[in-house]
Short mmCIF file of C-alpha atoms in Angstrom, two decimals:
data_model
loop_
_atom_site.label_atom_id
_atom_site.label_comp_id
_atom_site.label_asym_id
_atom_site.label_seq_id
_atom_site.Cartn_x
_atom_site.Cartn_y
_atom_site.Cartn_z
CA MET A 1 -87.03 151.25 114.46
CA GLY A 2 -87.13 148.57 111.78
CA GLU A 3 -83.74 147.43 110.59
CA PRO A 4 -81.27 149.88 112.11
CA GLU A 5 -79.37 152.01 109.66
CA ARG A 6 -75.65 152.27 110.11
CA ILE A 7 -73.12 154.65 108.67
CA SER A 8 -69.35 154.45 108.87
CA THR A 9 -67.00 156.90 110.52
CA ARG A 10 -65.79 157.95 107.10
CA GLN A 11 -69.30 158.82 106.00
CA LEU A 12 -69.78 160.73 109.23
CA ALA A 13 -66.66 162.75 108.48
CA VAL A 14 -67.92 163.55 104.99
CA LEU A 15 -71.29 164.69 106.30
CA LEU A 16 -69.56 166.79 108.95
CA LEU A 17 -67.49 168.47 106.29
CA PHE A 18 -70.58 169.30 104.26
CA VAL A 19 -72.53 170.65 107.22
CA THR A 20 -69.65 172.70 108.60
CA ILE A 21 -69.04 174.42 105.29
CA GLY A 22 -72.68 174.30 104.23
CA ASP A 23 -74.10 177.68 103.51
CA MET A 24 -71.26 179.44 105.29
CA LEU A 25 -69.48 180.28 102.06
CA LEU A 26 -72.61 182.21 101.14
CA VAL A 27 -73.63 184.02 104.29
CA LEU A 28 -70.63 184.31 106.57
CA PRO A 29 -68.10 186.50 104.68
CA PRO A 30 -70.33 189.57 104.23
CA HIS A 31 -71.56 189.54 107.82
CA VAL A 32 -68.16 189.18 109.42
CA ALA A 33 -66.55 191.61 107.00
CA GLU A 34 -69.24 194.15 107.73
CA LEU A 35 -68.15 194.19 111.37
CA VAL A 36 -64.39 194.07 111.13
CA LYS A 37 -63.62 194.76 107.45
CA GLN A 38 -60.17 193.46 106.47
CA ASP A 39 -59.68 191.76 109.83
CA ALA A 40 -62.50 189.35 109.07
CA TRP A 41 -60.05 186.53 108.44
CA ILE A 42 -58.62 186.88 111.96
CA ALA A 43 -62.10 186.84 113.45
CA HIS A 44 -62.96 183.81 111.35
CA LEU A 45 -59.81 181.91 112.36
CA LEU A 46 -60.43 182.55 116.04
CA GLY A 47 -64.07 181.66 115.47
CA VAL A 48 -63.04 178.27 114.06
CA ALA A 49 -60.91 177.68 117.15
CA ALA A 50 -63.83 178.52 119.42
CA GLY A 51 -66.13 176.50 117.19
CA LEU A 52 -64.05 173.38 117.75
CA GLY A 53 -64.95 173.72 121.42
CA ILE A 54 -68.65 173.84 120.51
CA ALA A 55 -68.22 170.84 118.23
CA TRP A 56 -66.51 168.96 121.03
CA LEU A 57 -69.36 169.79 123.41
CA LEU A 58 -71.91 168.52 120.90
CA LEU A 59 -69.96 165.30 120.40
CA LYS A 60 -69.80 164.77 124.15
CA PHE A 61 -73.53 165.39 124.34
CA ALA A 62 -74.29 163.00 121.51
CA LEU A 63 -72.11 160.27 123.06
CA ALA A 64 -73.75 160.81 126.46
CA LEU A 65 -77.12 160.08 124.86
CA GLY A 66 -75.92 156.58 124.07
CA SER A 67 -77.81 154.38 121.66
CA GLU A 68 -81.18 155.60 122.92
CA GLY A 69 -81.02 158.84 121.02
CA LEU A 70 -82.15 162.29 122.05
CA VAL A 71 -85.87 161.71 122.32
CA GLU A 72 -85.88 158.46 124.30
CA ARG A 73 -83.22 159.65 126.68
CA ASN A 74 -85.04 162.89 127.42
CA ARG A 75 -88.31 161.08 127.90
CA ARG A 76 -86.65 158.79 130.42
CA THR A 77 -84.73 161.49 132.26
CA LEU A 78 -87.12 164.42 132.12
CA GLY A 79 -90.48 162.75 131.86
CA THR A 80 -92.98 162.87 129.03
CA TRP A 81 -93.76 166.57 129.00
CA ALA A 82 -90.45 168.26 129.74
CA GLY A 83 -88.61 165.73 127.61
CA GLY A 84 -91.16 166.21 124.86
CA ALA A 85 -90.66 169.98 125.06
CA VAL A 86 -86.91 169.62 124.58
CA SER A 87 -87.44 167.25 121.66
CA ALA A 88 -89.98 169.66 120.17
CA VAL A 89 -87.47 172.51 120.33
CA TYR A 90 -84.97 170.42 118.39
CA MET A 91 -87.63 169.26 115.97
CA LEU A 92 -88.72 172.80 115.18
CA TYR A 93 -85.13 173.90 114.91
CA PHE A 94 -84.32 171.18 112.38
CA LEU A 95 -87.42 172.01 110.37
CA LEU A 96 -86.70 175.73 110.36
CA ASN A 97 -83.06 175.24 109.50
CA SER A 98 -83.97 172.95 106.64
CA SER A 99 -86.35 175.54 105.21
CA LEU A 100 -83.81 178.26 105.84
CA MET A 101 -81.14 176.42 103.86
CA MET A 102 -83.55 175.88 101.01
CA ARG A 103 -84.52 179.53 101.01
CA GLU A 104 -80.91 180.67 101.15
CA THR A 105 -80.09 178.54 98.13
CA SER A 106 -83.05 179.81 96.16
CA ASP A 107 -82.36 183.41 97.17
CA PHE A 108 -78.83 182.96 95.94
CA LEU A 109 -79.97 181.40 92.68
CA THR A 110 -82.63 184.00 91.96
CA THR A 111 -80.26 186.83 92.81
CA VAL A 112 -77.32 185.82 90.68
CA LEU A 113 -78.28 183.15 88.16
CA PHE A 114 -82.02 183.00 87.47
CA PRO A 115 -83.46 186.45 88.08
CA GLU A 116 -86.66 185.66 86.16
CA THR A 117 -87.43 182.34 87.78
CA PRO A 118 -89.98 182.40 90.62
CA LEU A 119 -88.76 181.16 93.97
CA ARG A 120 -91.43 178.51 94.09
CA ALA A 121 -90.12 176.79 90.98
CA ILE A 122 -86.67 176.42 92.52
CA HIS A 123 -88.18 175.35 95.84
CA GLY A 124 -90.28 172.76 94.04
CA LEU A 125 -87.26 171.18 92.37
CA ALA A 126 -85.23 171.33 95.55
CA ALA A 127 -88.08 169.78 97.54
CA LEU A 128 -88.30 166.95 95.03
CA ALA A 129 -84.65 166.02 95.55
CA PHE A 130 -85.13 166.56 99.27
CA VAL A 131 -88.02 164.09 99.46
CA VAL A 132 -86.07 161.49 97.51
CA GLY A 133 -83.10 161.98 99.84
CA ILE A 134 -85.08 161.42 103.03
CA ARG A 135 -87.12 158.65 101.49
CA TYR A 136 -83.98 156.60 100.91
CA GLY A 137 -82.67 157.31 104.38
CA LEU A 138 -79.52 158.43 106.09
CA GLN A 139 -77.35 155.74 104.58
CA SER A 140 -78.07 156.95 101.09
CA ILE A 141 -77.60 160.58 102.12
CA ALA A 142 -74.19 159.65 103.50
CA ARG A 143 -73.30 157.75 100.33
CA ALA A 144 -74.40 160.70 98.22
CA GLY A 145 -72.12 162.82 100.37
CA GLU A 146 -69.20 160.51 99.66
CA LEU A 147 -70.03 160.68 95.97
CA PHE A 148 -70.23 164.47 95.99
CA LEU A 149 -67.05 164.96 97.98
CA PRO A 150 -64.61 164.71 95.04
CA VAL A 151 -66.81 167.04 92.98
CA PHE A 152 -66.83 169.53 95.80
CA GLY A 153 -63.09 169.13 96.42
CA ILE A 154 -62.15 169.70 92.79
CA LEU A 155 -64.40 172.74 92.34
CA TYR A 156 -63.19 174.16 95.61
CA ALA A 157 -59.55 173.64 94.68
CA ILE A 158 -60.17 175.24 91.27
CA LEU A 159 -61.63 178.30 92.96
CA LEU A 160 -58.70 178.74 95.32
CA LEU A 161 -55.88 177.87 92.93
CA LEU A 162 -57.06 179.95 90.01
CA LEU A 163 -57.55 182.92 92.30
CA LEU A 164 -53.91 182.91 93.40
CA PRO A 165 -52.79 185.28 90.59
CA GLN A 166 -55.34 187.88 91.75
CA VAL A 167 -54.15 187.95 95.35
CA GLN A 168 -53.11 191.36 96.63
CA PRO A 169 -51.51 191.02 100.07
CA GLY A 170 -51.82 194.76 100.59
CA LYS A 171 -55.57 194.32 101.09
CA LEU A 172 -54.87 192.89 104.53
CA GLN A 173 -53.48 196.21 105.73
CA PRO A 174 -54.11 197.86 108.16
CA MET A 175 -54.16 194.75 110.27
CA LEU A 176 -56.00 194.59 113.62
CA ALA A 177 -57.65 197.94 113.00
CA ALA A 178 -61.06 196.80 114.30
CA ASP A 179 -62.15 197.68 117.82
CA ALA A 180 -62.46 194.94 120.41
CA VAL A 181 -66.27 194.79 120.54
CA SER A 182 -66.69 194.35 116.79
CA MET A 183 -63.89 191.81 116.82
CA LEU A 184 -65.61 189.79 119.54
CA GLU A 185 -68.87 189.98 117.65
CA GLY A 186 -67.13 188.79 114.50
CA ILE A 187 -65.60 185.87 116.37
CA TYR A 188 -68.99 185.10 117.89
CA ILE A 189 -70.72 185.06 114.51
CA SER A 190 -68.11 182.86 112.88
CA ALA A 191 -68.13 180.45 115.82
CA ILE A 192 -71.90 180.23 116.31
CA TYR A 193 -73.34 179.92 112.85
CA PRO A 194 -71.30 177.09 111.39
CA PHE A 195 -70.63 175.06 114.52
CA CYS A 196 -73.83 175.22 116.56
CA GLU A 197 -75.64 173.84 113.53
CA LEU A 198 -73.64 170.67 113.99
CA CYS A 199 -76.28 169.79 116.58
CA VAL A 200 -78.04 167.85 113.82
CA PHE A 201 -75.37 165.23 114.41
CA ILE A 202 -76.87 164.26 117.74
CA MET A 203 -79.42 162.47 115.57
CA VAL A 204 -76.69 160.91 113.42
CA ILE A 205 -73.98 159.85 115.87
CA PRO A 206 -76.06 157.10 117.57
CA LEU A 207 -76.17 155.39 114.16
CA VAL A 208 -72.43 155.54 113.51
CA VAL A 209 -70.52 152.29 113.77
CA ARG A 210 -68.21 152.87 116.72
CA ARG A 211 -64.53 152.97 115.99
CA LYS A 212 -61.56 153.83 118.13
CA HIS A 213 -60.76 156.97 116.20
CA MET A 214 -64.25 158.38 115.97
CA LYS A 215 -63.59 161.31 118.28
CA ARG A 216 -60.41 162.25 116.49
CA ASP A 217 -62.01 161.90 113.05
CA TYR A 218 -64.97 163.97 114.14
CA LEU A 219 -62.85 166.87 115.34
CA LEU A 220 -60.54 166.57 112.34
CA ALA A 221 -63.46 166.75 109.91
CA VAL A 222 -64.91 169.75 111.72
CA ALA A 223 -61.54 171.49 111.72
CA VAL A 224 -61.05 170.83 108.00
CA GLY A 225 -64.56 172.14 107.30
CA GLY A 226 -63.97 175.26 109.37
CA LEU A 227 -60.63 175.91 107.72
CA SER A 228 -62.15 175.44 104.26
CA SER A 229 -64.64 178.19 104.86
CA PHE A 230 -61.86 180.21 106.45
CA ALA A 231 -59.80 179.86 103.27
CA VAL A 232 -62.62 181.31 101.18
CA MET A 233 -62.99 184.15 103.65
CA LEU A 234 -59.26 184.87 103.49
CA MET A 235 -59.35 184.70 99.71
CA SER A 236 -62.21 187.16 99.47
CA ILE A 237 -60.36 189.59 101.70
CA LEU A 238 -57.17 189.15 99.68
CA VAL A 239 -58.87 189.54 96.31
CA LEU A 240 -61.83 191.81 96.96
CA GLY A 241 -60.74 193.61 100.12
CA GLY A 242 -62.64 194.03 103.36
CA VAL A 243 -65.00 196.78 102.20
CA MET A 244 -66.07 195.01 99.03
CA THR A 245 -66.53 191.70 100.84
CA ALA A 246 -68.95 193.43 103.17
CA HIS A 247 -70.61 195.19 100.26
CA TYR A 248 -71.49 192.18 98.12
CA LEU A 249 -74.34 189.89 99.04
CA TYR A 250 -72.44 186.79 97.88
CA PRO A 251 -68.70 187.47 97.87
CA ALA A 252 -67.87 183.83 97.10
CA TYR A 253 -69.74 184.15 93.83
CA ILE A 254 -68.15 187.48 92.94
CA LEU A 255 -64.83 185.90 93.79
CA ALA A 256 -65.36 183.22 91.14
CA GLY A 257 -66.03 185.98 88.65
CA LYS A 258 -62.60 187.42 89.33
CA ILE A 259 -60.90 184.30 88.04
CA ASN A 260 -59.01 185.17 84.90
CA VAL A 261 -56.09 183.16 83.64
CA GLY A 262 -54.73 184.81 80.50
CA HIS A 263 -58.21 185.74 79.25
CA PHE A 264 -58.62 182.06 78.53
CA ILE A 265 -60.09 180.63 81.72
CA GLU A 266 -62.68 183.07 82.97
CA ARG A 267 -66.32 183.39 83.99
CA LEU A 268 -66.38 180.31 86.17
CA GLU A 269 -69.19 181.64 88.37
CA SER A 270 -71.69 178.93 87.51
CA LEU A 271 -69.20 176.22 88.41
CA ILE A 272 -68.87 177.74 91.84
CA ALA A 273 -72.62 178.18 92.07
CA VAL A 274 -72.95 174.43 91.46
CA ASN A 275 -70.61 173.86 94.37
CA LEU A 276 -72.58 176.13 96.68
CA ILE A 277 -75.85 174.45 95.73
CA LEU A 278 -74.32 171.07 96.42
CA LEU A 279 -73.15 172.09 99.87
CA THR A 280 -76.43 173.64 100.94
CA PHE A 281 -78.40 170.76 99.49
CA MET A 282 -76.56 168.23 101.62
CA LYS A 283 -77.24 170.38 104.65
CA THR A 284 -80.93 170.78 103.78
CA VAL A 285 -81.41 167.05 103.43
CA LEU A 286 -79.55 166.26 106.62
CA PHE A 287 -81.66 168.70 108.63
CA GLY A 288 -84.80 167.33 107.03
CA TYR A 289 -83.65 163.90 108.11
CA GLY A 290 -83.15 165.26 111.64
CA PHE A 291 -86.70 166.61 111.66
CA ALA A 292 -88.29 163.40 110.40
CA MET A 293 -86.20 161.34 112.80
CA VAL A 294 -87.15 163.37 115.89
CA LEU A 295 -90.81 163.34 114.86
CA ALA A 296 -90.77 159.58 114.32
CA GLN A 297 -89.09 158.99 117.66
CA MET A 298 -91.50 161.28 119.46
CA PHE A 299 -94.47 159.25 118.26
CA ARG A 300 -92.52 155.98 118.55
CA LEU A 301 -92.84 155.16 114.87
CA ASP A 302 -90.93 152.25 113.37
CA ASP A 303 -89.46 154.30 110.60
CA TYR A 304 -88.98 157.94 109.69
CA ARG A 305 -88.72 157.40 105.96
CA PRO A 306 -92.45 157.37 105.12
CA LEU A 307 -92.64 160.91 106.49
CA ALA A 308 -90.46 162.15 103.63
CA PHE A 309 -93.19 163.53 101.44
CA PRO A 310 -95.13 165.51 104.09
CA THR A 311 -91.82 166.88 105.34
CA GLY A 312 -90.88 167.96 101.86
CA MET A 313 -94.25 169.65 101.42
CA LEU A 314 -93.84 171.49 104.71
CA VAL A 315 -90.32 172.62 103.90
CA PHE A 316 -91.47 173.73 100.44
CA GLY A 317 -94.12 175.93 102.05
CA LEU A 318 -92.01 177.20 104.93
CA ALA A 319 -89.10 178.05 102.68
CA TYR A 320 -91.35 180.46 100.81
CA PHE A 321 -92.66 182.46 103.72
CA MET A 322 -89.48 182.40 105.75
CA TRP A 323 -88.87 186.05 104.96
CA PRO A 324 -90.28 188.42 102.34
CA ASN A 325 -86.95 189.20 100.70
CA VAL A 326 -83.28 188.56 101.06
CA VAL A 327 -82.53 192.03 102.38
CA GLU A 328 -84.79 191.58 105.37
CA TYR A 329 -83.02 188.36 106.19
CA ASN A 330 -79.53 189.75 105.92
CA ASP A 331 -80.20 192.97 107.76
CA GLY A 332 -82.62 191.90 110.44
CA LEU A 333 -83.43 188.28 110.93
CA PHE A 334 -79.94 186.87 110.52
CA ARG A 335 -78.82 187.87 114.02
CA TYR A 336 -81.85 186.36 115.70
CA TRP A 337 -81.15 183.07 114.03
CA GLY A 338 -77.85 183.04 115.92
CA ASP A 339 -79.70 183.16 119.24
CA LEU A 340 -81.59 180.03 118.34
CA ASP A 341 -78.30 178.43 117.30
CA VAL A 342 -76.84 179.22 120.71
CA LEU A 343 -79.91 177.80 122.42
CA VAL A 344 -79.84 174.42 120.69
CA GLY A 345 -76.09 174.22 120.13
CA ILE A 346 -74.70 175.31 123.50
CA LEU A 347 -77.24 176.06 126.22
CA LEU A 348 -79.54 173.06 125.88
CA PRO A 349 -76.71 170.51 125.48
CA LEU A 350 -74.93 171.97 128.51
CA ALA A 351 -78.09 171.95 130.61
CA LEU A 352 -78.99 168.43 129.55
CA LEU A 353 -75.46 167.11 130.09
CA GLY A 354 -75.58 168.55 133.61
CA LEU A 355 -78.92 166.87 134.19
CA TYR A 356 -77.68 163.50 132.99
CA LYS A 357 -74.63 163.77 135.25
CA TRP A 358 -76.84 164.64 138.18
CA ARG A 359 -79.25 161.89 137.40
CA SER A 360 -76.85 159.02 136.81
CA PRO A 361 -75.53 158.45 140.41
CA ALA A 362 -79.11 157.87 141.53
CA LYS A 363 -79.30 155.01 139.03
CA GLY A 364 -78.15 152.42 141.60
CA GLY A 365 -80.99 152.89 144.06
CA LYS A 366 -83.70 154.26 141.76
CA ALA A 367 -87.37 153.21 142.19
CA SER A 368 -88.84 155.56 144.80
CA GLU A 369 -85.76 157.76 144.79
CA GLY A 370 -86.04 158.34 141.07
CA LYS A 371 -89.72 159.07 141.25
CA ARG A 372 -89.38 161.69 143.92
CA SER A 373 -86.74 163.61 142.02
CA THR A 374 -88.58 163.92 138.70
CA ALA A 375 -90.95 166.65 139.82
CA PRO A 376 -88.40 169.36 140.75
CA ARG A 377 -86.37 168.51 137.71
CA ARG A 378 -89.25 169.23 135.42
CA ALA A 379 -89.85 172.52 137.10
CA GLU A 380 -86.21 173.40 136.62
CA GLU A 381 -85.94 172.42 133.01
CA LEU A 382 -88.85 174.40 131.65
CA PRO A 383 -87.73 177.90 132.63
CA GLY A 384 -84.31 177.06 131.17
CA ASN A 385 -86.14 176.42 127.95
CA ASP A 386 -87.76 179.74 127.33
CA GLY A 387 -85.57 181.83 129.54
CA SER A 388 -82.45 181.49 127.46
CA MET B 1 -107.10 178.94 92.57
CA TRP B 2 -105.92 176.20 90.26
CA LYS B 3 -102.50 176.33 91.90
CA SER B 4 -103.97 175.49 95.31
CA LEU B 5 -105.96 172.70 93.73
CA LEU B 6 -102.78 171.42 92.14
CA VAL B 7 -101.05 171.30 95.54
CA ILE B 8 -104.00 169.49 97.08
CA ALA B 9 -104.11 167.09 94.15
CA VAL B 10 -100.43 166.27 94.48
CA SER B 11 -100.81 165.68 98.21
CA ALA B 12 -103.88 163.54 97.71
CA LEU B 13 -102.19 161.50 95.00
CA VAL B 14 -99.11 160.78 97.10
CA ALA B 15 -101.23 160.03 100.16
CA ARG B 16 -103.30 157.64 98.05
CA LEU B 17 -100.12 155.82 97.08
CA GLU B 18 -98.42 155.79 100.47
CA LEU B 19 -101.18 155.60 103.07
CA PRO B 20 -102.50 152.05 102.51
CA GLU B 21 -99.11 150.60 103.41
CA LEU B 22 -98.81 152.81 106.51
CA ARG B 23 -102.28 151.93 107.75
CA ARG B 24 -101.29 148.28 107.94
CA ARG B 25 -98.60 149.16 110.48
CA ARG B 26 -99.43 148.89 114.13
CA ASP B 27 -97.79 152.18 115.18
CA LYS B 28 -99.17 155.67 114.66
CA SER B 29 -97.47 156.16 111.29
CA ALA B 30 -100.68 156.82 109.40
CA ALA B 31 -101.95 159.42 111.90
CA VAL B 32 -98.64 161.29 112.00
CA TYR B 33 -98.41 161.11 108.23
CA VAL B 34 -101.87 162.58 107.72
CA GLY B 35 -101.33 165.29 110.35
CA LEU B 36 -98.03 166.35 108.87
CA LEU B 37 -99.43 166.21 105.35
CA VAL B 38 -102.34 168.51 106.26
CA VAL B 39 -99.99 171.08 107.79
CA GLY B 40 -97.60 170.67 104.88
CA THR B 41 -100.33 171.12 102.29
CA ALA B 42 -101.55 174.26 104.07
CA ALA B 43 -98.00 175.62 104.02
CA GLY B 44 -97.66 174.66 100.37
CA ILE B 45 -100.86 176.50 99.48
CA THR B 46 -99.72 179.68 101.24
CA ALA B 47 -96.52 179.42 99.24
CA VAL B 48 -98.09 178.95 95.82
CA GLN B 49 -100.63 181.69 96.51
CA GLN B 50 -97.78 183.99 97.55
CA MET B 51 -99.59 185.03 100.70
CA GLU B 52 -97.87 187.64 102.83
CA LEU B 53 -97.57 186.05 106.24
CA PRO B 54 -95.20 186.88 109.07
CA GLY B 55 -92.55 184.20 108.80
CA PRO B 56 -91.35 181.93 111.59
CA LEU B 57 -88.20 183.99 111.96
CA HIS B 58 -90.28 187.03 112.85
CA ALA B 59 -91.56 185.14 115.87
CA LEU B 60 -87.95 184.42 116.72
CA ALA B 61 -87.08 188.08 116.37
CA PHE B 62 -89.98 188.96 118.64
CA LEU B 63 -88.76 186.49 121.27
CA PHE B 64 -85.13 187.52 121.25
CA LYS B 65 -85.39 191.25 120.65
CA PRO B 66 -85.46 192.23 124.36
CA LEU B 67 -82.30 190.18 124.92
CA HIS B 68 -80.51 192.01 122.14
CA GLU B 69 -81.60 195.41 123.38
CA TRP B 70 -80.43 194.51 126.85
CA LEU B 71 -77.08 193.28 125.57
CA GLY B 72 -76.77 196.40 123.45
CA GLN B 73 -77.21 198.54 126.53
CA ILE B 74 -74.48 196.65 128.37
CA VAL B 75 -71.94 196.71 125.57
CA GLY B 76 -72.87 200.26 124.66
#
């Protein structure tokens, strides 16, 4: 890598906040509410608690990689092919997630704000900003995040505060009515989707300037992000009720429409839409960065930034044929995305952490010892890859 | 037709601007760039032509469907 980029712990926290909330305000409430109706907030709260565990695992994994980064470390530990396969899984995941975010944003926009605008036009504009973001690098993405944070905070606070008059506590009743299986599934969904996607930070954390409080700040930022999306979930149950939250495609947007302060402040939907676009955009760019970074490291390039334009082109195309329409995504493909999240967010990090642990004692007397043990390890890693 | 040509033209223009600098580098930047750009342009063309292709998530669904059916049988 040319001159190494560095970001501060504060910038890391901001990015974490954006990724944790990300598109979750859009997609999570209807899916959880569909399973457990008015108990969705309980499922979400427990999901955040479980998600902190996932976030902690990912942090541990990222720190175990050291300054080498994911690709180098895997190449050294697993050999060229098995290590390359693991890196390729992450690369594809970052690419797909980036396109998915872009498509979710444009689906949202075409559904509620611009029904006449073709998807491709929105994708084109988004891809333009995306290319610029990656072109300038992680440092600039992080700075943009810092810049956007107050905007996000104010809009978010407006949404929650102005909704307070509409709150009907009765909507929470009957509490704990959902059966155990649906409840577990609700917890699973709200733990997996937001928190496994934090795995993009294994590409970011090696670049963070180390501070004493990094671990604490990391978990704090993740917790704040999780609780922020929890608050919107709770609000949509309190204002719309469990059944209506499950019914609407984008409850957060409908929620903004409910704001009405003395018939004077009303119809704030577009403000909230701006907020949602901002959140998903930050996530799109960060995942695009992850993709370009893994690709550059796999081919040992000096710099990932020149790859910005081809990446943008690819994401522009992929975002279009991700799924034919939003209904197919919500009803069918959404759950399979969670499996991939589990694979890259829990199973692979666990397996790799175990491998590193196993490998490191042999470090003292390596040479022939190390060479002999690479072959069985390869054989073991590959079935773990497609079997999970 | 003209839409595909537009995508190709945009790609070619950007490559014309960016490639000379990459080719001076000693690593494989230029090769990776061209490879990714070709794939990207193909994807871009399918998008602007609104071709109906099975998306990448359908492959995912195909891979994970047996797992879900199996889990569904266990949970009931």
